[in-house]
Coordinates of C-alpha atoms and ligand atoms in Angstrom, one line a residue:
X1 CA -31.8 83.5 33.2
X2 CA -29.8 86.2 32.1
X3 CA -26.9 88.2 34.2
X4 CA -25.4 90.8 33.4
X5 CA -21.8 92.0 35.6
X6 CA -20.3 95.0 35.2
X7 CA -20.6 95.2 31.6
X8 CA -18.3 98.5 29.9
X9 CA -18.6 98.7 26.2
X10 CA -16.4 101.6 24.3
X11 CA -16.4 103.0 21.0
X12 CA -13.1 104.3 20.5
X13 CA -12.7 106.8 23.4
X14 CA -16.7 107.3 23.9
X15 CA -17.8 105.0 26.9
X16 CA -21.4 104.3 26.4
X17 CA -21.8 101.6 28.6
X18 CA -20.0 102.0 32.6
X19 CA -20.3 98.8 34.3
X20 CA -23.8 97.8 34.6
X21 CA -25.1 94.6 36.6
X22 CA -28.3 93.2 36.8
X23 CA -30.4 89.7 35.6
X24 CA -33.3 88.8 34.1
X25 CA -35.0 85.9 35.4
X26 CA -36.7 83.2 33.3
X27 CA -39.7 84.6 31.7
X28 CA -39.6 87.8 33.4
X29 CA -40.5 90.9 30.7
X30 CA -38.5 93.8 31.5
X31 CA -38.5 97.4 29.6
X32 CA -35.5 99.5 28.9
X33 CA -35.8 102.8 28.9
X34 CA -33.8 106.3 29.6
X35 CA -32.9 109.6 27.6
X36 CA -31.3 109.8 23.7
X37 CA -28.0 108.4 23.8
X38 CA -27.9 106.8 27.3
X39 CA -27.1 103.2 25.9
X40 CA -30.0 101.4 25.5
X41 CA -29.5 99.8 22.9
X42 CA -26.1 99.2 23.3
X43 CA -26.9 97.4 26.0
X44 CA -29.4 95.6 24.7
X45 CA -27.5 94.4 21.4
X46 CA -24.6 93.3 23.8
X47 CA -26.9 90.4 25.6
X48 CA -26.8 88.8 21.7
X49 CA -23.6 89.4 20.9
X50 CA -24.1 92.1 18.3
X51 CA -21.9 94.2 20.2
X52 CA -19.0 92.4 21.9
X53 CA -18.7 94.1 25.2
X54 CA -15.3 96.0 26.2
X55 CA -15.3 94.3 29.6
X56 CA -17.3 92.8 31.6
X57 CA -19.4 88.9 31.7
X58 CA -22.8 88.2 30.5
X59 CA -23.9 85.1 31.1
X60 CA -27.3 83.2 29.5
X61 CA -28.3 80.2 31.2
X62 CA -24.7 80.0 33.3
X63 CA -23.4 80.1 30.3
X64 CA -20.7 83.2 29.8
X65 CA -21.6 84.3 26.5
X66 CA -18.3 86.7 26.3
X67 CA -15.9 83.7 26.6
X68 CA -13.9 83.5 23.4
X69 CA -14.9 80.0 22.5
X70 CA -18.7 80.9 22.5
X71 CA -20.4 79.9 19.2
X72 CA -22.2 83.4 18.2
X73 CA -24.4 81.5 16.0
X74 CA -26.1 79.6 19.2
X75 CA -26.9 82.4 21.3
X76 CA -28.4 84.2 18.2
X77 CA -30.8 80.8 17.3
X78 CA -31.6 81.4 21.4
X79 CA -31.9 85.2 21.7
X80 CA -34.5 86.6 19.1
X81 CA -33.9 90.2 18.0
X82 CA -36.8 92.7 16.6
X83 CA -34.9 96.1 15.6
X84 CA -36.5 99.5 15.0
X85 CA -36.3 99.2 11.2
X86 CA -37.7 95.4 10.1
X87 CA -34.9 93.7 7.7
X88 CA -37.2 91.3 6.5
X89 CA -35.8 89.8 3.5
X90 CA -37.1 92.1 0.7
X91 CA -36.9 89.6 -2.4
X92 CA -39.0 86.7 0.1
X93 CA -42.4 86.4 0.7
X94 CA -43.6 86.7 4.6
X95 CA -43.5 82.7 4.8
X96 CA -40.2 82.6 3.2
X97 CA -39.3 85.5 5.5
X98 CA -40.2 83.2 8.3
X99 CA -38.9 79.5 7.3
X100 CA -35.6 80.7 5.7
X101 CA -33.7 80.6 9.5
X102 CA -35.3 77.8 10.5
X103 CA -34.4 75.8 7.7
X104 CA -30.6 76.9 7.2
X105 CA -29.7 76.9 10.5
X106 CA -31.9 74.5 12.6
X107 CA -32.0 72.0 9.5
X108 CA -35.6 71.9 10.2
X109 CA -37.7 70.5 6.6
X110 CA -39.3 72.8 4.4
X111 CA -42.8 71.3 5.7
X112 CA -42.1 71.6 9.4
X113 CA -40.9 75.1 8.5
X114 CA -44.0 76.0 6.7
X115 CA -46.3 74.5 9.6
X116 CA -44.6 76.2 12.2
X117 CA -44.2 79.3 10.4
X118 CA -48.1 79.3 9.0
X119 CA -48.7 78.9 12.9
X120 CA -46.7 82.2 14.0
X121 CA -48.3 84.3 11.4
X122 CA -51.9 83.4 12.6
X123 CA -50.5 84.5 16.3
X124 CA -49.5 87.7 14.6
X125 CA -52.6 88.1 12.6
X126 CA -51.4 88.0 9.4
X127 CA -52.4 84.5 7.7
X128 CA -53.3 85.8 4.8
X129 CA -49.9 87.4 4.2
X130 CA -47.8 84.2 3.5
X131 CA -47.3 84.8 -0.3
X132 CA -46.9 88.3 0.0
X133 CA -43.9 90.2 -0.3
X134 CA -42.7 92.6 2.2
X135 CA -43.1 95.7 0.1
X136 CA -46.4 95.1 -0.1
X137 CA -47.0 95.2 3.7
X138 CA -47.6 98.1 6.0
X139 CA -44.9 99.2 8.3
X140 CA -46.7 97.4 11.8
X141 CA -47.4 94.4 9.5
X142 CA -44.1 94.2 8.7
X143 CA -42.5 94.7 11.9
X144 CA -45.4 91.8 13.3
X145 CA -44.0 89.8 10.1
X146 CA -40.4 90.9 11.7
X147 CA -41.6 89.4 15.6
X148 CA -42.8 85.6 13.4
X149 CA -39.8 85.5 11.9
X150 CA -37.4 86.1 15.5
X151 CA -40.1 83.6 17.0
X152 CA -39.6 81.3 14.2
X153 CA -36.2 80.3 15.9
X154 CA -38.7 79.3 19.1
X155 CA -35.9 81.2 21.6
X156 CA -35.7 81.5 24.7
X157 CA -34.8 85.3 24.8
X158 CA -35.8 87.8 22.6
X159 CA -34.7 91.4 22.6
X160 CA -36.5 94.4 21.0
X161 CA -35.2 97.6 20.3
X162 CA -37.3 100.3 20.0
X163 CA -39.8 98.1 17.7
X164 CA -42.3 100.7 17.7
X165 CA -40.7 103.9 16.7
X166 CA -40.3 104.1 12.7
X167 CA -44.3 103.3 12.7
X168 CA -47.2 105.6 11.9
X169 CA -48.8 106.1 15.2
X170 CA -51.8 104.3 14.0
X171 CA -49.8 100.9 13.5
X172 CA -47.8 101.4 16.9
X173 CA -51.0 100.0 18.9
X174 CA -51.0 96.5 16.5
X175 CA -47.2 95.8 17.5
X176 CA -47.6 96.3 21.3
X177 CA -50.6 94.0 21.2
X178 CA -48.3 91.0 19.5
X179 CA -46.1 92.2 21.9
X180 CA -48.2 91.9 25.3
X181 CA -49.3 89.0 23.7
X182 CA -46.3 87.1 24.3
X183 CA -45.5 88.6 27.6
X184 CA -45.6 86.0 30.3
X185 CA -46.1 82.9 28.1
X186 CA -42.5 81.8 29.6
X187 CA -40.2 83.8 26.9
X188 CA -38.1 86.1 28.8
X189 CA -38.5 89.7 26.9
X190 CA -36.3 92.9 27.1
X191 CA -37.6 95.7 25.6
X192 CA -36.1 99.3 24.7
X193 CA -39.2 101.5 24.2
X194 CA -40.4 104.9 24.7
X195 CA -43.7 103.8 24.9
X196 CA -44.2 104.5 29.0
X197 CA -47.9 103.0 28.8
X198 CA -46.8 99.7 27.5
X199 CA -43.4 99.5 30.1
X200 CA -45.7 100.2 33.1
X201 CA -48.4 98.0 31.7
X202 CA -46.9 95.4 30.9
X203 CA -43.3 95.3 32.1
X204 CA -42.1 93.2 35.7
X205 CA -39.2 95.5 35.6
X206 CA -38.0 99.2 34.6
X207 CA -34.6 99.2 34.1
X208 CA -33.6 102.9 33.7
X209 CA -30.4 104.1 32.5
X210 CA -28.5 107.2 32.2
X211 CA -25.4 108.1 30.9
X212 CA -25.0 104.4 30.3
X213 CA -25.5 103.9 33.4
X214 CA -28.1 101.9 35.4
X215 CA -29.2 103.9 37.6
X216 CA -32.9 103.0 38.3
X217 CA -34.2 99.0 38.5
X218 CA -37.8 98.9 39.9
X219 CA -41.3 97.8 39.3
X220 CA -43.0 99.8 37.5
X221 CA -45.4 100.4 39.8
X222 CA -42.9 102.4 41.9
X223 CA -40.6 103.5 39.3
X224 CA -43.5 105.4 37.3
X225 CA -45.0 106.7 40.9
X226 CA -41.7 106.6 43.1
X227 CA -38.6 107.2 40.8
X228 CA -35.7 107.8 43.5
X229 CA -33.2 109.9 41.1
X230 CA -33.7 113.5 39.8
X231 CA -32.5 111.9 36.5
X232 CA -35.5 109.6 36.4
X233 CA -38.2 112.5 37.6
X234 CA -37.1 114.6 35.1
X235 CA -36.7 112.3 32.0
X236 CA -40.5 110.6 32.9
X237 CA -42.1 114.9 33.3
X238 CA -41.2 115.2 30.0
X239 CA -42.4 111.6 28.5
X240 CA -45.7 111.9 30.3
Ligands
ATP301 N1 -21.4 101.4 16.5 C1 -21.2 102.6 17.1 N2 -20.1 103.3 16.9 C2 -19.8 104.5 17.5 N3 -20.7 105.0 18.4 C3 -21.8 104.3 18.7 C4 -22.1 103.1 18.0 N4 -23.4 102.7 18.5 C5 -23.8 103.6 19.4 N5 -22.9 104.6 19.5 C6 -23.0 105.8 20.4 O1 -23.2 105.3 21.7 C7 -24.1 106.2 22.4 C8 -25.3 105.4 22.9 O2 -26.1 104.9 21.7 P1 -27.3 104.0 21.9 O3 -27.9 103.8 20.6 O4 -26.9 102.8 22.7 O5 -28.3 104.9 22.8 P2 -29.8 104.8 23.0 O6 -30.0 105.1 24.5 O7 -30.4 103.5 22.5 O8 -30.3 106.1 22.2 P3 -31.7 106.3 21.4 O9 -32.8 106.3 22.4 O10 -31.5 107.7 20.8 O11 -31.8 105.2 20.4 C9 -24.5 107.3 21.4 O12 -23.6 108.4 21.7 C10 -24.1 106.7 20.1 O13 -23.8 107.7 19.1

């Protein structure tokens, strides 16, 4: 479970993120979405850390991940991240992408590595990838190459920002079903996208911000039929 109180985060004198509560339950898939600029990702990189929030508590698991004593390197083995543009590890293969992690950090053996990173690539479709090298790879495989690796850590969280967006709209469709295919297997997902069919799809929750603000936190049943702000009715006119 992950909750989120009155989180502010600055750069310099720009305030990008004014004090936004809400939590994530166990499991629960929620999609992130709002205008250019709003804070999305912001948001979304403060829940590992990447950003350290101005002010404001996040906690993961009762655990307040802001504290000063907090051991980054934990809550990054227990939050996965996926970004818009890969970083794979240009001069590994895809397996050595996906046991290099494991290995370094959670001491695991080269052969459990392997076995569990063999595993994640057939879940992503891409067995016969494993010696390859990334530049070698299409731009969906390498961002399904990017989800094996994240998973390779087996988290409990993991976050993706905008995951879709620097594909060729004919590799977008591959990612989202890696992506629904974890949805509600117990992993708790949060997901910037402007991909509206997947967040009401797929999605429990909407949460919709604005001016890094929260300003709409619905189903998306009623957030894609019913959205209560102007804000939200005019930013979903011009995305559908
Ligand atoms: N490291 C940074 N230093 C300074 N300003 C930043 C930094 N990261 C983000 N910003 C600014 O914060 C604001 C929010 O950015 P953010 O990337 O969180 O928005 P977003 O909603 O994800 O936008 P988009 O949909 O365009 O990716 C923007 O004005 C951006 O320029």
């Amino acid at each position: 479970m992950i909750k989120i109180d009155q989180l502010y985060k600055d750069f310099g004198k720009l305030q990008v993120l004014k004090g936004i509560s809400t939590s994530i339950k166990e499991g629960e898939v929620v999609a992130i979405i709002g205008p250019s600029g709003s804070g999305k990702s912001t948001f979304l990189r403060c829940i590992n850390l990447l950003e350290k929030p101005t002010t404001g508590r996040i906690f993961i698991n009762n655990q307040d991940i802001t504290e000063k004593k907090t051991n980054i390197m934990d809550i990054r083995q227990n939050v996965g991240m996926v970004f818009q543009h890969f970083h794979l590890f240009p001069h590994m293969t895809v397996l050595g992408n996906l046991i290099y992690a494991p290995m370094k950090v959670k001491g695991q053996t080269k052969q459990e590595a392997e076995k569990l990173g063999l595993e994640l690539l057939a879940k992503v479709g891409l067995s016969d990838k494993a010696n390859e090298y990334p530049k070698r790879l299409s731009g969906g495989q390498k961002q399904r190459v990017a989800i094996a690796r994240a998973l390779a850590m087996q988290p409990e969280v993991m976050l993706f920002d905008e995951p879709t967006s620097a594909l060729d709209p004919e590799m977008v469709k591959e990612v989202l079903d890696v992506m629904k295919s974890l949805a509600h297997t117990g992993m708790t997902m949060a997901i910037v996208t402007h991909e509206m069919g997947f967040a009401r799809e797929v999605a429990d929750r909407v949460l919709f911000l604005d001016g890094g603000k929260l300003v709409e936190d619905a189903p998306p049943q009623e957030f894609f039929t019913k959205p209560k702000s102007g804000r939200a009715r005019d930013f979903l006119q011009k995305m559908l």
